[in-house]
mmCIF file of C-alpha atoms in Angstrom:
data_model
loop_
_atom_site.group_PDB
_atom_site.id
_atom_site.type_symbol
_atom_site.label_atom_id
_atom_site.label_comp_id
_atom_site.label_asym_id
_atom_site.label_seq_id
_atom_site.Cartn_x
_atom_site.Cartn_y
_atom_site.Cartn_z
ATOM 1 C CA UNK A 1 -0.141 0.246 0.090
ATOM 2 C CA UNK A 2 1.285 3.465 -0.944
ATOM 3 C CA UNK A 3 1.864 6.379 1.199
ATOM 4 C CA UNK A 4 -0.744 8.079 -0.527
ATOM 5 C CA UNK A 5 -3.069 5.682 -0.222
ATOM 6 C CA UNK A 6 -2.469 5.669 3.722
ATOM 7 C CA UNK A 7 -3.175 9.281 3.620
ATOM 8 C CA UNK A 8 -6.232 8.934 1.771
ATOM 9 C CA UNK A 9 -7.485 6.195 4.415
ATOM 10 C CA UNK A 10 -6.716 8.420 6.989
ATOM 11 C CA UNK A 11 -8.469 11.475 5.601
ATOM 12 C CA UNK A 12 -11.634 9.478 4.837
ATOM 13 C CA UNK A 13 -12.330 8.045 9.059
ATOM 14 C CA UNK A 14 -11.007 11.632 9.566
ATOM 15 C CA UNK A 15 -14.391 12.897 7.659
ATOM 16 C CA UNK A 16 -15.894 10.075 9.108
ATOM 17 C CA UNK A 17 -15.367 11.103 12.700
ATOM 18 C CA UNK A 18 -16.156 14.797 12.432
ATOM 19 C CA UNK A 19 -19.872 13.230 9.976
ATOM 20 C CA UNK A 20 -20.406 10.798 13.448
ATOM 21 C CA UNK A 21 -19.776 13.628 15.663
ATOM 22 C CA UNK A 22 -21.889 16.676 14.213
ATOM 23 C CA UNK A 23 -25.105 14.361 14.030
ATOM 24 C CA UNK A 24 -24.065 13.675 17.962
ATOM 25 C CA UNK A 25 -24.477 17.265 18.599
ATOM 26 C CA UNK A 26 -27.121 17.888 16.113
ATOM 27 C CA UNK A 27 -28.963 15.269 17.994
ATOM 28 C CA UNK A 28 -28.082 16.222 21.512
ATOM 29 C CA UNK A 29 -29.067 19.985 20.216
ATOM 30 C CA UNK A 30 -32.418 18.953 19.668
ATOM 31 C CA UNK A 31 -33.591 16.962 22.630
ATOM 32 C CA UNK A 32 -32.331 19.736 24.949
ATOM 33 C CA UNK A 33 -34.575 22.165 23.226
ATOM 34 C CA UNK A 34 -37.730 19.873 23.216
ATOM 35 C CA UNK A 35 -36.848 19.192 27.226
ATOM 36 C CA UNK A 36 -36.750 22.404 27.792
ATOM 37 C CA UNK A 37 -39.899 23.366 26.119
ATOM 38 C CA UNK A 38 -41.385 20.163 28.220
ATOM 39 C CA UNK A 39 -43.108 19.986 31.581
ATOM 40 C CA UNK A 40 -40.056 18.963 33.550
ATOM 41 C CA UNK A 41 -40.056 15.939 36.002
ATOM 42 C CA UNK A 42 -37.602 16.157 39.349
ATOM 43 C CA UNK A 43 -37.190 12.344 39.466
ATOM 44 C CA UNK A 44 -36.346 9.962 36.654
ATOM 45 C CA UNK A 45 -40.247 8.476 36.220
ATOM 46 C CA UNK A 46 -38.256 4.981 36.130
ATOM 47 C CA UNK A 47 -36.792 5.642 39.587
ATOM 48 C CA UNK A 48 -39.514 6.059 41.196
ATOM 49 C CA UNK A 49 -42.829 4.898 43.594
ATOM 50 C CA UNK A 50 -45.521 3.566 42.098
ATOM 51 C CA UNK A 51 -47.835 6.352 40.542
ATOM 52 C CA UNK A 52 -51.574 7.046 42.293
ATOM 53 C CA UNK A 53 -54.794 8.255 41.039
ATOM 54 C CA UNK A 54 -56.880 7.054 36.973
ATOM 55 C CA UNK A 55 -56.594 5.802 33.706
ATOM 56 C CA UNK A 56 -52.588 6.850 33.195
ATOM 57 C CA UNK A 57 -52.724 6.271 36.898
ATOM 58 C CA UNK A 58 -52.886 3.734 39.604
ATOM 59 C CA UNK A 59 -56.362 3.057 41.319
ATOM 60 C CA UNK A 60 -56.923 3.175 45.035
ATOM 61 C CA UNK A 61 -56.143 -0.524 46.472
ATOM 62 C CA UNK A 62 -57.363 -2.041 49.364
ATOM 63 C CA UNK A 63 -54.158 -2.817 51.276
ATOM 64 C CA UNK A 64 -51.230 -3.211 48.656
ATOM 65 C CA UNK A 65 -53.196 -2.115 46.211
ATOM 66 C CA UNK A 66 -53.573 -2.961 42.198
ATOM 67 C CA UNK A 67 -50.393 -1.273 40.236
ATOM 68 C CA UNK A 68 -51.182 1.166 37.154
ATOM 69 C CA UNK A 69 -48.692 -0.243 35.220
ATOM 70 C CA UNK A 70 -48.699 -3.710 33.541
ATOM 71 C CA UNK A 71 -45.912 -6.504 34.656
ATOM 72 C CA UNK A 72 -42.764 -5.725 31.976
ATOM 73 C CA UNK A 73 -43.499 -2.029 31.945
ATOM 74 C CA UNK A 74 -42.472 1.324 33.523
ATOM 75 C CA UNK A 75 -43.612 0.569 36.950
ATOM 76 C CA UNK A 76 -44.075 4.242 37.548
ATOM 77 C CA UNK A 77 -45.453 7.282 36.297
ATOM 78 C CA UNK A 78 -44.612 9.516 38.732
ATOM 79 C CA UNK A 79 -42.761 12.914 40.045
ATOM 80 C CA UNK A 80 -41.894 14.589 42.948
ATOM 81 C CA UNK A 81 -45.210 16.232 43.266
ATOM 82 C CA UNK A 82 -48.748 15.376 42.774
ATOM 83 C CA UNK A 83 -51.450 17.216 41.115
ATOM 84 C CA UNK A 84 -52.742 19.663 43.864
ATOM 85 C CA UNK A 85 -56.244 18.284 43.545
ATOM 86 C CA UNK A 86 -54.794 14.818 44.844
ATOM 87 C CA UNK A 87 -54.408 15.783 48.393
ATOM 88 C CA UNK A 88 -58.181 15.637 49.142
ATOM 89 C CA UNK A 89 -59.196 12.915 46.409
ATOM 90 C CA UNK A 90 -58.341 10.141 48.953
ATOM 91 C CA UNK A 91 -60.655 11.997 52.132
ATOM 92 C CA UNK A 92 -64.085 10.605 50.993
ATOM 93 C CA UNK A 93 -66.164 9.702 47.802
ATOM 94 C CA UNK A 94 -66.568 12.421 45.462
ATOM 95 C CA UNK A 95 -70.415 13.511 45.300
ATOM 96 C CA UNK A 96 -69.975 15.310 42.118
ATOM 97 C CA UNK A 97 -69.294 11.839 39.954
ATOM 98 C CA UNK A 98 -69.973 8.726 42.238
ATOM 99 C CA UNK A 99 -73.078 7.437 44.138
ATOM 100 C CA UNK A 100 -72.479 5.399 47.823
ATOM 101 C CA UNK A 101 -73.099 2.219 49.189
ATOM 102 C CA UNK A 102 -72.945 1.686 52.993
ATOM 103 C CA UNK A 103 -72.747 -1.161 55.067
ATOM 104 C CA UNK A 104 -72.497 -1.304 58.564
ATOM 105 C CA UNK A 105 -71.533 -3.488 60.382
ATOM 106 C CA UNK A 106 -73.170 -4.875 63.279
ATOM 107 C CA UNK A 107 -69.090 -4.256 65.405
ATOM 108 C CA UNK A 108 -65.824 -3.296 64.355
ATOM 109 C CA UNK A 109 -63.708 -5.838 62.308
ATOM 110 C CA UNK A 110 -60.549 -6.050 61.394
ATOM 111 C CA UNK A 111 -58.973 -5.221 58.092
ATOM 112 C CA UNK A 112 -57.276 -8.202 57.450
ATOM 113 C CA UNK A 113 -60.715 -9.901 57.954
ATOM 114 C CA UNK A 114 -62.369 -7.740 55.030
ATOM 115 C CA UNK A 115 -59.833 -6.713 52.518
ATOM 116 C CA UNK A 116 -60.911 -10.444 50.606
ATOM 117 C CA UNK A 117 -64.471 -9.797 51.014
ATOM 118 C CA UNK A 118 -64.387 -6.350 49.581
ATOM 119 C CA UNK A 119 -62.644 -8.048 46.495
ATOM 120 C CA UNK A 120 -65.556 -8.308 44.280
ATOM 121 C CA UNK A 121 -67.145 -4.945 44.753
ATOM 122 C CA UNK A 122 -64.374 -2.607 43.433
ATOM 123 C CA UNK A 123 -65.952 -2.884 39.797
ATOM 124 C CA UNK A 124 -69.579 -2.540 38.458
ATOM 125 C CA UNK A 125 -69.174 -3.409 34.991
ATOM 126 C CA UNK A 126 -67.362 -1.333 33.292
ATOM 127 C CA UNK A 127 -67.692 1.730 36.242
ATOM 128 C CA UNK A 128 -64.448 1.670 39.564
ATOM 129 C CA UNK A 129 -66.221 1.584 42.460
ATOM 130 C CA UNK A 130 -63.598 3.066 45.446
ATOM 131 C CA UNK A 131 -63.690 1.533 48.480
ATOM 132 C CA UNK A 132 -63.519 3.414 51.881
ATOM 133 C CA UNK A 133 -63.821 2.136 54.930
ATOM 134 C CA UNK A 134 -65.042 3.726 58.722
ATOM 135 C CA UNK A 135 -63.550 3.105 61.935
ATOM 136 C CA UNK A 136 -64.876 4.008 64.885
ATOM 137 C CA UNK A 137 -63.959 7.315 65.196
ATOM 138 C CA UNK A 138 -65.761 8.150 62.028
ATOM 139 C CA UNK A 139 -62.005 8.636 60.044
ATOM 140 C CA UNK A 140 -62.807 7.645 56.090
ATOM 141 C CA UNK A 141 -59.257 5.417 54.850
ATOM 142 C CA UNK A 142 -59.580 4.911 51.291
ATOM 143 C CA UNK A 143 -56.081 1.568 52.413
ATOM 144 C CA UNK A 144 -57.507 -0.918 54.675
ATOM 145 C CA UNK A 145 -54.913 -1.937 56.844
ATOM 146 C CA UNK A 146 -55.005 -5.241 58.349
ATOM 147 C CA UNK A 147 -54.905 -4.485 61.833
ATOM 148 C CA UNK A 148 -57.446 -1.752 61.140
ATOM 149 C CA UNK A 149 -60.839 -1.807 63.208
ATOM 150 C CA UNK A 150 -63.516 -0.596 60.944
ATOM 151 C CA UNK A 151 -67.276 0.090 61.729
ATOM 152 C CA UNK A 152 -68.834 0.398 58.018
ATOM 153 C CA UNK A 153 -67.439 0.298 54.188
ATOM 154 C CA UNK A 154 -68.821 3.192 51.784
ATOM 155 C CA UNK A 155 -68.835 1.816 48.303
ATOM 156 C CA UNK A 156 -68.181 4.920 45.643
ATOM 157 C CA UNK A 157 -69.828 3.594 42.937
ATOM 158 C CA UNK A 158 -68.393 5.841 39.681
ATOM 159 C CA UNK A 159 -71.608 8.160 38.227
ATOM 160 C CA UNK A 160 -69.947 7.917 34.305
ATOM 161 C CA UNK A 161 -66.996 7.443 32.470
ATOM 162 C CA UNK A 162 -65.714 7.523 28.544
ATOM 163 C CA UNK A 163 -68.163 3.290 28.840
ATOM 164 C CA UNK A 164 -71.098 5.874 29.125
ATOM 165 C CA UNK A 165 -73.927 6.851 31.990
ATOM 166 C CA UNK A 166 -73.598 3.856 34.770
ATOM 167 C CA UNK A 167 -76.480 1.663 34.100
ATOM 168 C CA UNK A 168 -79.034 0.376 35.173
ATOM 169 C CA UNK A 169 -77.884 -3.678 34.753
ATOM 170 C CA UNK A 170 -74.848 -2.237 36.408
ATOM 171 C CA UNK A 171 -76.257 -0.488 39.297
ATOM 172 C CA UNK A 172 -78.168 -3.538 40.261
ATOM 173 C CA UNK A 173 -74.502 -5.832 39.518
ATOM 174 C CA UNK A 174 -73.395 -3.782 42.576
ATOM 175 C CA UNK A 175 -75.947 -2.991 44.684
ATOM 176 C CA UNK A 176 -77.054 -7.310 44.566
ATOM 177 C CA UNK A 177 -73.081 -7.854 45.816
ATOM 178 C CA UNK A 178 -73.579 -5.499 48.423
ATOM 179 C CA UNK A 179 -76.925 -6.220 49.739
ATOM 180 C CA UNK A 180 -75.269 -10.348 49.271
ATOM 181 C CA UNK A 181 -71.973 -8.965 51.706
ATOM 182 C CA UNK A 182 -74.511 -7.437 53.910
ATOM 183 C CA UNK A 183 -76.589 -10.326 54.729
ATOM 184 C CA UNK A 184 -73.213 -12.069 54.741
ATOM 185 C CA UNK A 185 -72.365 -9.870 57.920
ATOM 186 C CA UNK A 186 -75.656 -9.686 58.938
ATOM 187 C CA UNK A 187 -74.957 -5.999 58.494
ATOM 188 C CA UNK A 188 -76.804 -3.113 57.640
ATOM 189 C CA UNK A 189 -77.283 -2.191 53.875
ATOM 190 C CA UNK A 190 -78.234 2.196 52.849
ATOM 191 C CA UNK A 191 -78.453 3.499 49.576
ATOM 192 C CA UNK A 192 -79.630 5.886 47.037
ATOM 193 C CA UNK A 193 -83.154 5.268 44.521
ATOM 194 C CA UNK A 194 -81.890 3.118 41.789
ATOM 195 C CA UNK A 195 -83.746 5.919 39.439
ATOM 196 C CA UNK A 196 -81.978 9.056 41.333
ATOM 197 C CA UNK A 197 -78.715 7.231 40.475
ATOM 198 C CA UNK A 198 -79.810 6.791 36.943
ATOM 199 C CA UNK A 199 -80.734 10.657 36.080
ATOM 200 C CA UNK A 200 -77.692 11.473 38.110
ATOM 201 C CA UNK A 201 -75.692 9.325 35.650
ATOM 202 C CA UNK A 202 -77.219 10.641 32.194
ATOM 203 C CA UNK A 203 -76.767 13.907 33.760
ATOM 204 C CA UNK A 204 -73.123 14.022 34.603
ATOM 205 C CA UNK A 205 -72.544 11.917 30.758
ATOM 206 C CA UNK A 206 -74.052 14.722 29.344
ATOM 207 C CA UNK A 207 -71.517 17.149 30.718
ATOM 208 C CA UNK A 208 -68.868 15.240 30.236
ATOM 209 C CA UNK A 209 -69.163 14.505 26.944
ATOM 210 C CA UNK A 210 -69.425 17.879 26.080
ATOM 211 C CA UNK A 211 -65.954 18.380 27.666
ATOM 212 C CA UNK A 212 -64.043 15.392 26.018
ATOM 213 C CA UNK A 213 -61.792 16.344 23.342
ATOM 214 C CA UNK A 214 -58.439 14.635 21.911
ATOM 215 C CA UNK A 215 -56.232 15.779 19.616
ATOM 216 C CA UNK A 216 -54.546 12.786 17.292
ATOM 217 C CA UNK A 217 -51.800 13.278 14.520
ATOM 218 C CA UNK A 218 -50.457 10.484 12.687
ATOM 219 C CA UNK A 219 -47.129 9.370 11.187
ATOM 220 C CA UNK A 220 -46.603 7.619 8.056
ATOM 221 C CA UNK A 221 -43.766 5.527 7.158
ATOM 222 C CA UNK A 222 -43.820 4.694 3.516
ATOM 223 C CA UNK A 223 -43.272 1.267 4.324
ATOM 224 C CA UNK A 224 -43.613 -1.510 6.702
ATOM 225 C CA UNK A 225 -41.321 -1.206 9.206
ATOM 226 C CA UNK A 226 -40.015 -3.118 12.679
ATOM 227 C CA UNK A 227 -41.924 -2.217 15.539
ATOM 228 C CA UNK A 228 -38.409 -2.308 17.602
ATOM 229 C CA UNK A 229 -36.839 -0.280 15.624
ATOM 230 C CA UNK A 230 -40.004 1.937 16.132
ATOM 231 C CA UNK A 231 -40.022 2.166 19.500
ATOM 232 C CA UNK A 232 -36.290 1.686 20.037
ATOM 233 C CA UNK A 233 -36.343 5.808 18.415
ATOM 234 C CA UNK A 234 -38.804 6.567 20.827
ATOM 235 C CA UNK A 235 -37.416 5.523 23.598
ATOM 236 C CA UNK A 236 -34.365 7.255 22.852
ATOM 237 C CA UNK A 237 -36.202 10.357 22.904
ATOM 238 C CA UNK A 238 -37.920 9.937 26.182
ATOM 239 C CA UNK A 239 -40.925 8.056 25.920
ATOM 240 C CA UNK A 240 -41.357 5.399 28.277
ATOM 241 C CA UNK A 241 -43.202 1.590 27.540
ATOM 242 C CA UNK A 242 -47.153 1.546 28.981
ATOM 243 C CA UNK A 243 -50.715 -0.067 28.411
ATOM 244 C CA UNK A 244 -48.933 -1.512 25.317
ATOM 245 C CA UNK A 245 -47.197 1.984 23.626
ATOM 246 C CA UNK A 246 -45.354 4.630 24.947
ATOM 247 C CA UNK A 247 -45.727 7.328 26.612
ATOM 248 C CA UNK A 248 -44.279 11.142 27.226
ATOM 249 C CA UNK A 249 -44.711 12.668 30.595
ATOM 250 C CA UNK A 250 -44.996 15.834 32.338
ATOM 251 C CA UNK A 251 -45.944 17.547 35.076
ATOM 252 C CA UNK A 252 -47.295 15.606 37.897
ATOM 253 C CA UNK A 253 -45.705 12.444 36.566
ATOM 254 C CA UNK A 254 -48.968 12.703 33.860
ATOM 255 C CA UNK A 255 -49.144 11.761 30.875
ATOM 256 C CA UNK A 256 -48.701 14.814 27.984
ATOM 257 C CA UNK A 257 -49.301 12.208 25.261
ATOM 258 C CA UNK A 258 -49.336 8.627 24.304
ATOM 259 C CA UNK A 259 -47.147 7.327 21.108
ATOM 260 C CA UNK A 260 -48.612 3.774 19.625
ATOM 261 C CA UNK A 261 -49.508 1.981 16.541
ATOM 262 C CA UNK A 262 -52.811 3.327 14.229
ATOM 263 C CA UNK A 263 -54.722 -0.214 14.166
ATOM 264 C CA UNK A 264 -54.932 0.118 18.310
ATOM 265 C CA UNK A 265 -52.601 -3.367 18.832
ATOM 266 C CA UNK A 266 -50.100 -3.614 21.548
ATOM 267 C CA UNK A 267 -46.337 -2.808 20.657
ATOM 268 C CA UNK A 268 -45.686 -6.570 22.219
ATOM 269 C CA UNK A 269 -48.809 -7.947 20.225
ATOM 270 C CA UNK A 270 -49.922 -8.626 16.598
ATOM 271 C CA UNK A 271 -47.876 -8.202 13.990
ATOM 272 C CA UNK A 272 -44.135 -7.363 14.240
ATOM 273 C CA UNK A 273 -43.877 -4.724 11.868
ATOM 274 C CA UNK A 274 -46.453 -0.912 11.102
ATOM 275 C CA UNK A 275 -46.892 1.544 8.603
ATOM 276 C CA UNK A 276 -48.581 3.757 10.688
ATOM 277 C CA UNK A 277 -48.623 5.073 14.173
ATOM 278 C CA UNK A 278 -50.533 7.867 16.673
ATOM 279 C CA UNK A 279 -49.900 10.622 18.264
ATOM 280 C CA UNK A 280 -52.500 11.516 21.339
ATOM 281 C CA UNK A 281 -53.293 14.257 23.171
ATOM 282 C CA UNK A 282 -55.924 13.435 26.107
ATOM 283 C CA UNK A 283 -57.578 16.591 26.868
ATOM 284 C CA UNK A 284 -58.974 15.944 30.666
ATOM 285 C CA UNK A 285 -56.592 13.955 31.215
ATOM 286 C CA UNK A 286 -53.350 15.530 30.662
ATOM 287 C CA UNK A 287 -51.384 18.367 32.557
ATOM 288 C CA UNK A 288 -52.967 21.772 31.478
ATOM 289 C CA UNK A 289 -50.070 22.727 29.313
ATOM 290 C CA UNK A 290 -50.230 26.864 26.825
ATOM 291 C CA UNK A 291 -48.061 24.476 24.241
ATOM 292 C CA UNK A 292 -49.819 21.008 24.508
ATOM 293 C CA UNK A 293 -49.947 20.748 20.905
ATOM 294 C CA UNK A 294 -46.650 22.724 19.647
ATOM 295 C CA UNK A 295 -45.098 20.260 21.935
ATOM 296 C CA UNK A 296 -46.529 16.836 21.180
ATOM 297 C CA UNK A 297 -46.292 17.854 17.507
ATOM 298 C CA UNK A 298 -42.687 18.948 18.136
ATOM 299 C CA UNK A 299 -41.458 15.757 19.544
ATOM 300 C CA UNK A 300 -43.442 14.145 16.706
ATOM 301 C CA UNK A 301 -41.632 16.225 14.106
ATOM 302 C CA UNK A 302 -38.499 15.003 15.262
ATOM 303 C CA UNK A 303 -39.726 11.634 15.850
ATOM 304 C CA UNK A 304 -40.822 11.375 12.384
ATOM 305 C CA UNK A 305 -37.479 12.310 11.255
ATOM 306 C CA UNK A 306 -35.696 10.013 12.801
ATOM 307 C CA UNK A 307 -37.418 6.890 11.677
ATOM 308 C CA UNK A 308 -37.714 8.726 8.283
ATOM 309 C CA UNK A 309 -41.623 9.591 8.050
ATOM 310 C CA UNK A 310 -44.376 11.935 7.965
ATOM 311 C CA UNK A 311 -45.900 13.575 10.273
ATOM 312 C CA UNK A 312 -49.956 14.309 9.562
ATOM 313 C CA UNK A 313 -52.781 15.404 11.218
ATOM 314 C CA UNK A 314 -55.855 12.844 11.364
ATOM 315 C CA UNK A 315 -56.879 13.945 7.835
ATOM 316 C CA UNK A 316 -53.896 12.940 6.736
ATOM 317 C CA UNK A 317 -53.284 16.181 5.581
ATOM 318 C CA UNK A 318 -49.676 17.914 6.634
ATOM 319 C CA UNK A 319 -49.803 20.627 9.425
ATOM 320 C CA UNK A 320 -50.270 24.182 7.648
ATOM 321 C CA UNK A 321 -48.796 26.935 9.483
ATOM 322 C CA UNK A 322 -49.256 27.923 12.455
ATOM 323 C CA UNK A 323 -51.770 25.398 13.296
ATOM 324 C CA UNK A 324 -50.253 24.795 16.359
ATOM 325 C CA UNK A 325 -50.970 28.012 17.865
ATOM 326 C CA UNK A 326 -54.609 27.571 16.963
ATOM 327 C CA UNK A 327 -55.020 24.855 18.120
ATOM 328 C CA UNK A 328 -53.186 25.493 21.409
ATOM 329 C CA UNK A 329 -55.720 28.429 22.143
ATOM 330 C CA UNK A 330 -58.879 26.295 21.565
ATOM 331 C CA UNK A 331 -56.865 23.949 24.210
ATOM 332 C CA UNK A 332 -56.600 26.667 26.769
ATOM 333 C CA UNK A 333 -60.589 27.342 26.162
ATOM 334 C CA UNK A 334 -61.465 24.291 26.818
ATOM 335 C CA UNK A 335 -59.071 23.833 30.109
ATOM 336 C CA UNK A 336 -60.852 27.006 31.604
ATOM 337 C CA UNK A 337 -64.182 25.032 30.621
ATOM 338 C CA UNK A 338 -63.154 21.883 32.164
ATOM 339 C CA UNK A 339 -62.222 24.170 35.110
ATOM 340 C CA UNK A 340 -65.683 25.823 35.710
ATOM 341 C CA UNK A 341 -66.842 22.470 35.300
ATOM 342 C CA UNK A 342 -65.416 20.826 38.376
ATOM 343 C CA UNK A 343 -63.072 18.693 36.132
ATOM 344 C CA UNK A 344 -59.469 20.638 36.646
ATOM 345 C CA UNK A 345 -57.364 18.751 33.599
ATOM 346 C CA UNK A 346 -55.277 16.130 34.971
ATOM 347 C CA UNK A 347 -56.891 16.142 38.374
ATOM 348 C CA UNK A 348 -57.917 12.541 39.644
ATOM 349 C CA UNK A 349 -61.388 13.614 39.404
ATOM 350 C CA UNK A 350 -61.535 14.148 35.597
ATOM 351 C CA UNK A 351 -59.036 11.002 35.363
ATOM 352 C CA UNK A 352 -61.701 9.258 36.814
ATOM 353 C CA UNK A 353 -64.404 9.964 34.201
ATOM 354 C CA UNK A 354 -62.597 10.489 31.600
ATOM 355 C CA UNK A 355 -61.509 6.824 31.380
#
């Protein structure tokens, strides 16, 4: 090999190193700019403790409780701070969204004896049921302690969610289960009239239906691409796994927006390749952000650049210049409407009802 050839090889290698370094610098600069504009989480979500609250959340549990994230996924979608409304959420049933069935015992019962008896009462069809236990001092506790002594339980039945208003069948189901438990323990049971419950459920469902908004973007890949390649790129940008998809976290550890297959299949199920993906901003369940849609768009454009796709709106049209500003202005109006209706975006109450 001649001296000239050696020099050319060295120069070529140096150019390649410079190009790789430049690409790394560009990626790092873009990532820093996006993170600076996103709501900041002070604690790594993968290192935290279990996140508390609704559909992107951990439901209140009995004793150990149920985990929000599925096995093998991020076990904690939480940050160092809770949503401002979370502090009072576990102090008792919510009369604006829940109806209560109360079972009063003949005498105090140990928590360890109650826990297995209450498990069948955690849901009414497709509606969640929060279970509060009351001690002799009248204090309600959302999480039963095995050695605690309780004189009654309050079943807080959700009146409506995205599956619709609480139906007569769902109400009858939870009432019959509660009645069976009361009979078994020779206890007293009290609850509202069924028609009152159904009327309240219908009113809540109408109110929430007028406020429910989700905003989506579509990522077109042009051809079938391996799922592993897509998810690796997304996780490299900061998305974390949840419920078969990926999510981007913000304030209070809440999901700002999600990233999933357009066919609604889990990333770890169905076909191993995809050609279309979705980004979704669930407005009532996400934290208030003046740039909510703009942030999702920026992350979407960067993800599209990394995997060689095209980001379009839900009508498969390219985003128009200024569309982000106009949409975010409309979202701020909706945030205000949610607040006035008592469903602050991202609050535990909103995440229960808009689940």
